[in-house]
């Protein structure tokens, strides 16, 4: 089994980051920083399918795996993301086994699924090769998100969906569904997330978790997740810029005072 599918299924300690900025430079920065994968986020970012060829091509040129989070569980969105060159797909808000089966059907060609077939797309190098369908089935990684009380209740049967490569836990939406909005470290969110991790790992299923900070990522990796998705590119940019501005203006005192004093003399 080649490609991202193998990496997701067999890898541990994997690090990814969400990208909501549709720029090749951002994808390059994520690759240069050494992440294993980028999740290009069409659910929350102003990114369209037409942006995907250059974004996924840039990732590939840097040896960075690309996963596209589609807006919703919809076969045409899943097929378009894969045709454009994504190595894998992540589908938000999956609440039942039936929904998870629909994701697998949309992402795998027959006989494993019912993905719309056209071997002249970018992902197939535009060449119409008949071997591409089987190769794509072997390498494309399929992840579904458990982030609602419905998904938690059906976690066991979702995890056992044939053809699925991994589950992703979304603590932000989960905190909202559990009535503690935004409190991703709330004991209820932690307990429900831990249940999903245990169910997945008992079945040797890959499990990814969103954590906005490096400390959170390390904590969840130690708790058993196989991939941590550490924050969002735009958020990291703002945090880094704020820190640089604060340190350059020396808000804790020092440099600014010295300059003012110099001006007075
Ligand atoms: C969540 O935490 O709800 C996510 O989907 C991560 O972006
Ligand atoms: Mg979410």
PDB file of C-alpha atoms and ligand atoms in Angstrom:
ATOM      1  CA  UNK A   1       0.000   0.000   0.000  1.00  0.00           C
ATOM      2  CA  UNK A   2       1.787   3.180  -1.129  1.00  0.00           C
ATOM      3  CA  UNK A   3       1.311   6.861  -0.464  1.00  0.00           C
ATOM      4  CA  UNK A   4      -0.609   8.744   2.168  1.00  0.00           C
ATOM      5  CA  UNK A   5      -2.906   5.807   2.886  1.00  0.00           C
ATOM      6  CA  UNK A   6       0.040   3.788   4.166  1.00  0.00           C
ATOM      7  CA  UNK A   7       1.409   6.750   6.118  1.00  0.00           C
ATOM      8  CA  UNK A   8      -1.939   7.389   7.822  1.00  0.00           C
ATOM      9  CA  UNK A   9      -2.602   3.714   8.561  1.00  0.00           C
ATOM     10  CA  UNK A  10       0.862   2.801   9.817  1.00  0.00           C
ATOM     11  CA  UNK A  11       2.385   6.088  10.970  1.00  0.00           C
ATOM     12  CA  UNK A  12       2.656   7.328  14.533  1.00  0.00           C
ATOM     13  CA  UNK A  13       3.657  10.736  15.823  1.00  0.00           C
ATOM     14  CA  UNK A  14       2.529  12.363  12.572  1.00  0.00           C
ATOM     15  CA  UNK A  15       2.219  16.146  12.561  1.00  0.00           C
ATOM     16  CA  UNK A  16      -0.095  18.127  10.311  1.00  0.00           C
ATOM     17  CA  UNK A  17      -1.464  21.661  10.261  1.00  0.00           C
ATOM     18  CA  UNK A  18      -4.632  23.186   8.826  1.00  0.00           C
ATOM     19  CA  UNK A  19      -4.206  25.705   6.026  1.00  0.00           C
ATOM     20  CA  UNK A  20      -6.938  28.260   5.375  1.00  0.00           C
ATOM     21  CA  UNK A  21      -4.734  30.619   3.343  1.00  0.00           C
ATOM     22  CA  UNK A  22      -4.936  29.701  -0.354  1.00  0.00           C
ATOM     23  CA  UNK A  23      -1.308  30.528  -1.213  1.00  0.00           C
ATOM     24  CA  UNK A  24       1.416  28.290  -2.593  1.00  0.00           C
ATOM     25  CA  UNK A  25       3.872  30.193  -0.377  1.00  0.00           C
ATOM     26  CA  UNK A  26       1.945  29.067   2.715  1.00  0.00           C
ATOM     27  CA  UNK A  27       2.080  25.429   1.586  1.00  0.00           C
ATOM     28  CA  UNK A  28       5.829  25.847   0.997  1.00  0.00           C
ATOM     29  CA  UNK A  29       6.300  27.347   4.468  1.00  0.00           C
ATOM     30  CA  UNK A  30       4.471  24.384   6.050  1.00  0.00           C
ATOM     31  CA  UNK A  31       6.644  21.956   4.084  1.00  0.00           C
ATOM     32  CA  UNK A  32       9.852  23.823   4.933  1.00  0.00           C
ATOM     33  CA  UNK A  33       8.861  23.741   8.615  1.00  0.00           C
ATOM     34  CA  UNK A  34       8.909  19.938   8.332  1.00  0.00           C
ATOM     35  CA  UNK A  35       5.267  18.895   8.807  1.00  0.00           C
ATOM     36  CA  UNK A  36       4.209  15.489   7.479  1.00  0.00           C
ATOM     37  CA  UNK A  37       0.932  16.724   5.992  1.00  0.00           C
ATOM     38  CA  UNK A  38      -1.135  19.821   5.348  1.00  0.00           C
ATOM     39  CA  UNK A  39      -4.912  19.811   5.627  1.00  0.00           C
ATOM     40  CA  UNK A  40      -6.202  22.282   3.053  1.00  0.00           C
ATOM     41  CA  UNK A  41      -9.425  23.456   4.649  1.00  0.00           C
ATOM     42  CA  UNK A  42     -12.325  24.156   2.305  1.00  0.00           C
ATOM     43  CA  UNK A  43     -14.757  23.915   5.236  1.00  0.00           C
ATOM     44  CA  UNK A  44     -13.443  27.008   7.014  1.00  0.00           C
ATOM     45  CA  UNK A  45     -11.039  28.662   4.557  1.00  0.00           C
ATOM     46  CA  UNK A  46     -11.841  30.871   1.531  1.00  0.00           C
ATOM     47  CA  UNK A  47     -10.481  28.145  -0.749  1.00  0.00           C
ATOM     48  CA  UNK A  48     -12.144  26.770  -3.882  1.00  0.00           C
ATOM     49  CA  UNK A  49     -11.615  23.570  -5.858  1.00  0.00           C
ATOM     50  CA  UNK A  50      -9.912  25.751  -8.517  1.00  0.00           C
ATOM     51  CA  UNK A  51      -7.157  26.586  -5.983  1.00  0.00           C
ATOM     52  CA  UNK A  52      -6.366  22.924  -5.345  1.00  0.00           C
ATOM     53  CA  UNK A  53      -4.184  22.069  -8.383  1.00  0.00           C
ATOM     54  CA  UNK A  54      -1.509  24.629  -7.480  1.00  0.00           C
ATOM     55  CA  UNK A  55      -1.747  23.986  -3.727  1.00  0.00           C
ATOM     56  CA  UNK A  56      -1.525  20.180  -4.000  1.00  0.00           C
ATOM     57  CA  UNK A  57       1.186  20.407  -6.687  1.00  0.00           C
ATOM     58  CA  UNK A  58       3.272  22.649  -4.422  1.00  0.00           C
ATOM     59  CA  UNK A  59       2.852  20.198  -1.553  1.00  0.00           C
ATOM     60  CA  UNK A  60       3.907  17.313  -3.798  1.00  0.00           C
ATOM     61  CA  UNK A  61       6.974  19.196  -5.042  1.00  0.00           C
ATOM     62  CA  UNK A  62       8.095  19.517  -1.417  1.00  0.00           C
ATOM     63  CA  UNK A  63       7.284  15.938  -0.402  1.00  0.00           C
ATOM     64  CA  UNK A  64       4.432  17.169   1.801  1.00  0.00           C
ATOM     65  CA  UNK A  65       1.233  15.089   1.825  1.00  0.00           C
ATOM     66  CA  UNK A  66      -1.977  16.966   1.093  1.00  0.00           C
ATOM     67  CA  UNK A  67      -5.333  16.200   2.639  1.00  0.00           C
ATOM     68  CA  UNK A  68      -8.345  18.252   1.584  1.00  0.00           C
ATOM     69  CA  UNK A  69     -11.093  18.902   4.113  1.00  0.00           C
ATOM     70  CA  UNK A  70     -14.214  19.223   1.961  1.00  0.00           C
ATOM     71  CA  UNK A  71     -17.137  21.416   3.033  1.00  0.00           C
ATOM     72  CA  UNK A  72     -19.555  18.584   3.637  1.00  0.00           C
ATOM     73  CA  UNK A  73     -20.190  14.895   3.042  1.00  0.00           C
ATOM     74  CA  UNK A  74     -20.936  15.175  -0.660  1.00  0.00           C
ATOM     75  CA  UNK A  75     -19.652  12.749  -3.329  1.00  0.00           C
ATOM     76  CA  UNK A  76     -19.055  15.404  -5.946  1.00  0.00           C
ATOM     77  CA  UNK A  77     -16.949  17.571  -3.555  1.00  0.00           C
ATOM     78  CA  UNK A  78     -14.931  14.510  -2.487  1.00  0.00           C
ATOM     79  CA  UNK A  79     -14.355  13.405  -6.111  1.00  0.00           C
ATOM     80  CA  UNK A  80     -13.344  16.925  -7.239  1.00  0.00           C
ATOM     81  CA  UNK A  81     -10.793  17.282  -4.425  1.00  0.00           C
ATOM     82  CA  UNK A  82      -9.202  13.933  -5.302  1.00  0.00           C
ATOM     83  CA  UNK A  83      -9.300  14.569  -9.076  1.00  0.00           C
ATOM     84  CA  UNK A  84      -7.512  17.899  -8.456  1.00  0.00           C
ATOM     85  CA  UNK A  85      -4.619  16.077  -6.795  1.00  0.00           C
ATOM     86  CA  UNK A  86      -5.282  15.701  -3.060  1.00  0.00           C
ATOM     87  CA  UNK A  87      -3.577  12.677  -1.522  1.00  0.00           C
ATOM     88  CA  UNK A  88      -6.451  12.221   0.884  1.00  0.00           C
ATOM     89  CA  UNK A  89      -9.771  13.611   2.039  1.00  0.00           C
ATOM     90  CA  UNK A  90     -11.164  14.585   5.427  1.00  0.00           C
ATOM     91  CA  UNK A  91     -14.929  14.863   5.752  1.00  0.00           C
ATOM     92  CA  UNK A  92     -16.476  16.935   8.561  1.00  0.00           C
ATOM     93  CA  UNK A  93     -19.425  16.046  10.829  1.00  0.00           C
ATOM     94  CA  UNK A  94     -19.777  12.316  10.219  1.00  0.00           C
ATOM     95  CA  UNK A  95     -22.429  11.041  12.606  1.00  0.00           C
ATOM     96  CA  UNK A  96     -23.244   7.470  11.579  1.00  0.00           C
ATOM     97  CA  UNK A  97     -21.945   4.321   9.923  1.00  0.00           C
ATOM     98  CA  UNK A  98     -24.148   5.064   6.887  1.00  0.00           C
ATOM     99  CA  UNK A  99     -22.509   8.491   6.473  1.00  0.00           C
ATOM    100  CA  UNK A 100     -19.036   6.978   6.826  1.00  0.00           C
ATOM    101  CA  UNK A 101     -19.872   4.369   4.177  1.00  0.00           C
ATOM    102  CA  UNK A 102     -20.999   7.165   1.846  1.00  0.00           C
ATOM    103  CA  UNK A 103     -17.590   8.846   2.282  1.00  0.00           C
ATOM    104  CA  UNK A 104     -15.739   5.645   1.389  1.00  0.00           C
ATOM    105  CA  UNK A 105     -18.007   5.063  -1.619  1.00  0.00           C
ATOM    106  CA  UNK A 106     -17.305   8.592  -2.888  1.00  0.00           C
ATOM    107  CA  UNK A 107     -13.531   8.281  -2.493  1.00  0.00           C
ATOM    108  CA  UNK A 108     -12.869   4.799  -3.939  1.00  0.00           C
ATOM    109  CA  UNK A 109     -13.444   3.582  -7.472  1.00  0.00           C
ATOM    110  CA  UNK A 110     -15.430   0.405  -8.183  1.00  0.00           C
ATOM    111  CA  UNK A 111     -15.435  -2.316  -7.021  1.00  0.00           C
ATOM    112  CA  UNK A 112     -14.521  -0.822  -3.604  1.00  0.00           C
ATOM    113  CA  UNK A 113     -16.740   2.233  -4.055  1.00  0.00           C
ATOM    114  CA  UNK A 114     -18.522   4.353  -6.635  1.00  0.00           C
ATOM    115  CA  UNK A 115     -16.175   7.332  -7.179  1.00  0.00           C
ATOM    116  CA  UNK A 116     -16.933   9.065 -10.481  1.00  0.00           C
ATOM    117  CA  UNK A 117     -14.304   7.784 -12.914  1.00  0.00           C
ATOM    118  CA  UNK A 118     -12.269   9.868 -15.361  1.00  0.00           C
ATOM    119  CA  UNK A 119      -8.592   8.983 -15.864  1.00  0.00           C
ATOM    120  CA  UNK A 120      -7.723  12.245 -17.703  1.00  0.00           C
ATOM    121  CA  UNK A 121      -7.821  14.381 -14.541  1.00  0.00           C
ATOM    122  CA  UNK A 122      -4.791  15.996 -12.876  1.00  0.00           C
ATOM    123  CA  UNK A 123      -4.477  13.271 -10.266  1.00  0.00           C
ATOM    124  CA  UNK A 124      -4.077  10.759 -13.115  1.00  0.00           C
ATOM    125  CA  UNK A 125      -1.457  12.931 -14.877  1.00  0.00           C
ATOM    126  CA  UNK A 126      -4.056  13.557 -17.643  1.00  0.00           C
ATOM    127  CA  UNK A 127      -3.072  10.311 -19.322  1.00  0.00           C
ATOM    128  CA  UNK A 128      -6.165   8.138 -19.300  1.00  0.00           C
ATOM    129  CA  UNK A 129      -4.252   5.135 -18.004  1.00  0.00           C
ATOM    130  CA  UNK A 130      -6.501   2.167 -17.069  1.00  0.00           C
ATOM    131  CA  UNK A 131      -4.213   1.185 -14.172  1.00  0.00           C
ATOM    132  CA  UNK A 132      -4.818   4.468 -12.395  1.00  0.00           C
ATOM    133  CA  UNK A 133      -8.116   3.448 -10.752  1.00  0.00           C
ATOM    134  CA  UNK A 134      -6.570   0.615  -8.767  1.00  0.00           C
ATOM    135  CA  UNK A 135      -3.496   2.729  -7.935  1.00  0.00           C
ATOM    136  CA  UNK A 136      -5.690   5.569  -6.650  1.00  0.00           C
ATOM    137  CA  UNK A 137      -7.742   3.152  -4.547  1.00  0.00           C
ATOM    138  CA  UNK A 138      -4.508   1.877  -2.993  1.00  0.00           C
ATOM    139  CA  UNK A 139      -3.018   5.265  -2.155  1.00  0.00           C
ATOM    140  CA  UNK A 140      -5.833   7.709  -1.327  1.00  0.00           C
ATOM    141  CA  UNK A 141      -6.366   8.184   2.422  1.00  0.00           C
ATOM    142  CA  UNK A 142      -9.914   8.583   3.722  1.00  0.00           C
ATOM    143  CA  UNK A 143     -10.547  10.226   7.089  1.00  0.00           C
ATOM    144  CA  UNK A 144     -13.870  11.128   8.676  1.00  0.00           C
ATOM    145  CA  UNK A 145     -14.461  13.530  11.522  1.00  0.00           C
ATOM    146  CA  UNK A 146     -16.171  12.621  14.759  1.00  0.00           C
ATOM    147  CA  UNK A 147     -17.192  15.914  16.337  1.00  0.00           C
ATOM    148  CA  UNK A 148     -20.844  15.615  17.353  1.00  0.00           C
ATOM    149  CA  UNK A 149     -22.799  13.656  19.939  1.00  0.00           C
ATOM    150  CA  UNK A 150     -24.178  11.510  17.080  1.00  0.00           C
ATOM    151  CA  UNK A 151     -20.646  10.609  15.963  1.00  0.00           C
ATOM    152  CA  UNK A 152     -19.625   9.831  19.543  1.00  0.00           C
ATOM    153  CA  UNK A 153     -22.636   7.549  19.994  1.00  0.00           C
ATOM    154  CA  UNK A 154     -21.816   5.732  16.726  1.00  0.00           C
ATOM    155  CA  UNK A 155     -18.028   5.844  17.100  1.00  0.00           C
ATOM    156  CA  UNK A 156     -17.564   2.076  17.248  1.00  0.00           C
ATOM    157  CA  UNK A 157     -19.493   1.373  14.030  1.00  0.00           C
ATOM    158  CA  UNK A 158     -17.911   4.366  12.238  1.00  0.00           C
ATOM    159  CA  UNK A 159     -14.418   3.129  13.139  1.00  0.00           C
ATOM    160  CA  UNK A 160     -15.276  -0.340  11.803  1.00  0.00           C
ATOM    161  CA  UNK A 161     -16.373   1.008   8.388  1.00  0.00           C
ATOM    162  CA  UNK A 162     -14.635  -1.077   5.694  1.00  0.00           C
ATOM    163  CA  UNK A 163     -12.206   0.939   3.602  1.00  0.00           C
ATOM    164  CA  UNK A 164     -11.888   3.807   6.081  1.00  0.00           C
ATOM    165  CA  UNK A 165      -8.274   4.744   6.929  1.00  0.00           C
ATOM    166  CA  UNK A 166      -8.672   6.943   9.982  1.00  0.00           C
ATOM    167  CA  UNK A 167     -10.911   9.018  12.206  1.00  0.00           C
ATOM    168  CA  UNK A 168     -10.260  12.628  13.152  1.00  0.00           C
ATOM    169  CA  UNK A 169     -11.574  14.104  16.395  1.00  0.00           C
ATOM    170  CA  UNK A 170     -12.679  17.746  16.224  1.00  0.00           C
ATOM    171  CA  UNK A 171     -12.693  19.050  19.821  1.00  0.00           C
ATOM    172  CA  UNK A 172     -13.940  22.498  18.881  1.00  0.00           C
ATOM    173  CA  UNK A 173     -17.192  21.271  17.355  1.00  0.00           C
ATOM    174  CA  UNK A 174     -17.349  18.533  19.979  1.00  0.00           C
ATOM    175  CA  UNK A 175     -17.215  21.126  22.768  1.00  0.00           C
ATOM    176  CA  UNK A 176     -20.110  22.930  21.109  1.00  0.00           C
ATOM    177  CA  UNK A 177     -22.158  19.734  20.759  1.00  0.00           C
ATOM    178  CA  UNK A 178     -21.500  18.827  24.393  1.00  0.00           C
ATOM    179  CA  UNK A 179     -22.742  22.208  25.666  1.00  0.00           C
ATOM    180  CA  UNK A 180     -19.339  23.603  26.682  1.00  0.00           C
ATOM    181  CA  UNK A 181     -18.574  25.736  23.610  1.00  0.00           C
ATOM    182  CA  UNK A 182     -14.893  26.436  23.006  1.00  0.00           C
ATOM    183  CA  UNK A 183     -13.750  24.603  26.147  1.00  0.00           C
ATOM    184  CA  UNK A 184     -11.690  21.986  24.379  1.00  0.00           C
ATOM    185  CA  UNK A 185      -9.939  20.988  27.616  1.00  0.00           C
ATOM    186  CA  UNK A 186     -13.241  20.507  29.476  1.00  0.00           C
ATOM    187  CA  UNK A 187     -13.356  17.075  31.189  1.00  0.00           C
ATOM    188  CA  UNK A 188     -16.408  16.079  29.104  1.00  0.00           C
ATOM    189  CA  UNK A 189     -14.597  16.806  25.819  1.00  0.00           C
ATOM    190  CA  UNK A 190     -11.453  15.057  27.033  1.00  0.00           C
ATOM    191  CA  UNK A 191     -13.452  12.006  28.202  1.00  0.00           C
ATOM    192  CA  UNK A 192     -15.398  11.628  24.941  1.00  0.00           C
ATOM    193  CA  UNK A 193     -12.250  12.149  22.852  1.00  0.00           C
ATOM    194  CA  UNK A 194     -10.414   9.556  24.937  1.00  0.00           C
ATOM    195  CA  UNK A 195     -13.245   7.045  24.365  1.00  0.00           C
ATOM    196  CA  UNK A 196     -12.881   7.463  20.606  1.00  0.00           C
ATOM    197  CA  UNK A 197      -9.098   7.134  20.792  1.00  0.00           C
ATOM    198  CA  UNK A 198      -9.386   3.887  22.762  1.00  0.00           C
ATOM    199  CA  UNK A 199     -12.015   2.427  20.419  1.00  0.00           C
ATOM    200  CA  UNK A 200      -9.856   3.287  17.414  1.00  0.00           C
ATOM    201  CA  UNK A 201      -6.556   2.027  18.789  1.00  0.00           C
ATOM    202  CA  UNK A 202      -8.126  -1.252  20.023  1.00  0.00           C
ATOM    203  CA  UNK A 203      -8.990  -1.825  16.336  1.00  0.00           C
ATOM    204  CA  UNK A 204      -5.603  -0.579  15.060  1.00  0.00           C
ATOM    205  CA  UNK A 205      -7.397   2.316  13.378  1.00  0.00           C
ATOM    206  CA  UNK A 206      -5.468   5.548  12.845  1.00  0.00           C
ATOM    207  CA  UNK A 207      -6.795   8.434  14.915  1.00  0.00           C
ATOM    208  CA  UNK A 208      -6.016  12.119  14.453  1.00  0.00           C
ATOM    209  CA  UNK A 209      -6.825  14.966  16.832  1.00  0.00           C
ATOM    210  CA  UNK A 210      -6.903  18.727  16.464  1.00  0.00           C
ATOM    211  CA  UNK A 211      -4.852  20.642  19.039  1.00  0.00           C
ATOM    212  CA  UNK A 212      -4.290  24.380  18.640  1.00  0.00           C
ATOM    213  CA  UNK A 213      -1.002  24.389  20.564  1.00  0.00           C
ATOM    214  CA  UNK A 214       2.198  22.291  20.513  1.00  0.00           C
ATOM    215  CA  UNK A 215       1.646  21.369  24.188  1.00  0.00           C
ATOM    216  CA  UNK A 216      -1.833  20.083  23.374  1.00  0.00           C
ATOM    217  CA  UNK A 217      -0.479  18.116  20.408  1.00  0.00           C
ATOM    218  CA  UNK A 218       2.176  16.446  22.567  1.00  0.00           C
ATOM    219  CA  UNK A 219      -0.421  15.593  25.210  1.00  0.00           C
ATOM    220  CA  UNK A 220      -2.732  13.882  22.686  1.00  0.00           C
ATOM    221  CA  UNK A 221       0.135  12.065  20.952  1.00  0.00           C
ATOM    222  CA  UNK A 222       1.159  10.691  24.361  1.00  0.00           C
ATOM    223  CA  UNK A 223      -2.510   9.697  24.926  1.00  0.00           C
ATOM    224  CA  UNK A 224      -2.430   7.549  21.764  1.00  0.00           C
ATOM    225  CA  UNK A 225      -3.388   9.601  18.720  1.00  0.00           C
ATOM    226  CA  UNK A 226      -1.367   8.723  15.640  1.00  0.00           C
ATOM    227  CA  UNK A 227      -1.554  12.198  14.089  1.00  0.00           C
ATOM    228  CA  UNK A 228      -1.831  15.611  15.747  1.00  0.00           C
ATOM    229  CA  UNK A 229      -3.169  18.477  13.659  1.00  0.00           C
ATOM    230  CA  UNK A 230      -1.531  21.452  15.285  1.00  0.00           C
ATOM    231  CA  UNK A 231      -3.551  24.587  14.768  1.00  0.00           C
ATOM    232  CA  UNK A 232      -4.298  26.730  11.748  1.00  0.00           C
ATOM    233  CA  UNK A 233      -1.756  28.559   9.569  1.00  0.00           C
ATOM    234  CA  UNK A 234      -3.454  31.972   9.849  1.00  0.00           C
ATOM    235  CA  UNK A 235      -3.595  31.667  13.645  1.00  0.00           C
ATOM    236  CA  UNK A 236       0.092  30.776  13.827  1.00  0.00           C
ATOM    237  CA  UNK A 237       0.926  33.758  11.620  1.00  0.00           C
ATOM    238  CA  UNK A 238      -0.967  36.184  13.851  1.00  0.00           C
ATOM    239  CA  UNK A 239       0.601  34.684  16.994  1.00  0.00           C
ATOM    240  CA  UNK A 240       4.116  34.922  15.536  1.00  0.00           C
ATOM    241  CA  UNK A 241       3.571  38.489  14.271  1.00  0.00           C
ATOM    242  CA  UNK A 242       2.154  39.606  17.627  1.00  0.00           C
ATOM    243  CA  UNK A 243       5.097  38.073  19.445  1.00  0.00           C
ATOM    244  CA  UNK A 244       7.617  39.697  17.088  1.00  0.00           C
ATOM    245  CA  UNK A 245       5.923  43.095  17.386  1.00  0.00           C
ATOM    246  CA  UNK A 246       5.843  42.849  21.186  1.00  0.00           C
ATOM    247  CA  UNK A 247       9.463  41.795  21.441  1.00  0.00           C
ATOM    248  CA  UNK A 248      10.634  44.410  18.902  1.00  0.00           C
ATOM    249  CA  UNK A 249       8.846  47.202  20.753  1.00  0.00           C
ATOM    250  CA  UNK A 250      10.007  45.659  24.029  1.00  0.00           C
ATOM    251  CA  UNK A 251       6.631  46.071  25.699  1.00  0.00           C
ATOM    252  CA  UNK A 252       8.079  44.647  28.914  1.00  0.00           C
ATOM    253  CA  UNK A 253      10.247  47.789  29.146  1.00  0.00           C
ATOM    254  CA  UNK A 254      13.810  48.401  28.016  1.00  0.00           C
ATOM    255  CA  UNK A 255      14.476  49.385  24.436  1.00  0.00           C
ATOM    256  CA  UNK A 256      11.506  51.764  23.937  1.00  0.00           C
ATOM    257  CA  UNK A 257      12.337  53.589  27.183  1.00  0.00           C
ATOM    258  CA  UNK A 258      15.956  53.880  26.143  1.00  0.00           C
ATOM    259  CA  UNK A 259      15.013  55.418  22.765  1.00  0.00           C
ATOM    260  CA  UNK A 260      12.640  57.893  24.432  1.00  0.00           C
ATOM    261  CA  UNK A 261      15.361  58.822  26.895  1.00  0.00           C
ATOM    262  CA  UNK A 262      17.826  59.312  24.051  1.00  0.00           C
ATOM    263  CA  UNK A 263      15.360  61.590  22.246  1.00  0.00           C
ATOM    264  CA  UNK A 264      14.997  63.714  25.377  1.00  0.00           C
ATOM    265  CA  UNK A 265      18.735  64.245  25.732  1.00  0.00           C
TER     266      UNK A 265
HETATM  267  C1  LIG B   1     -12.851  20.880  15.355  1.00  0.00           C
HETATM  268  O1  LIG B   1     -12.138  20.905  16.364  1.00  0.00           O
HETATM  269  O2  LIG B   1     -14.097  20.945  15.381  1.00  0.00           O
HETATM  270  C2  LIG B   1     -12.231  20.793  14.043  1.00  0.00           C
HETATM  271  O3  LIG B   1     -12.889  20.471  13.085  1.00  0.00           O
HETATM  272  C3  LIG B   1     -10.793  21.188  13.927  1.00  0.00           C
HETATM  273  O4  LIG B   1     -10.673  22.169  12.953  1.00  0.00           O
HETATM  274 MG1  LIG B   2     -14.929  20.916  13.327  1.00  0.00          MG
END
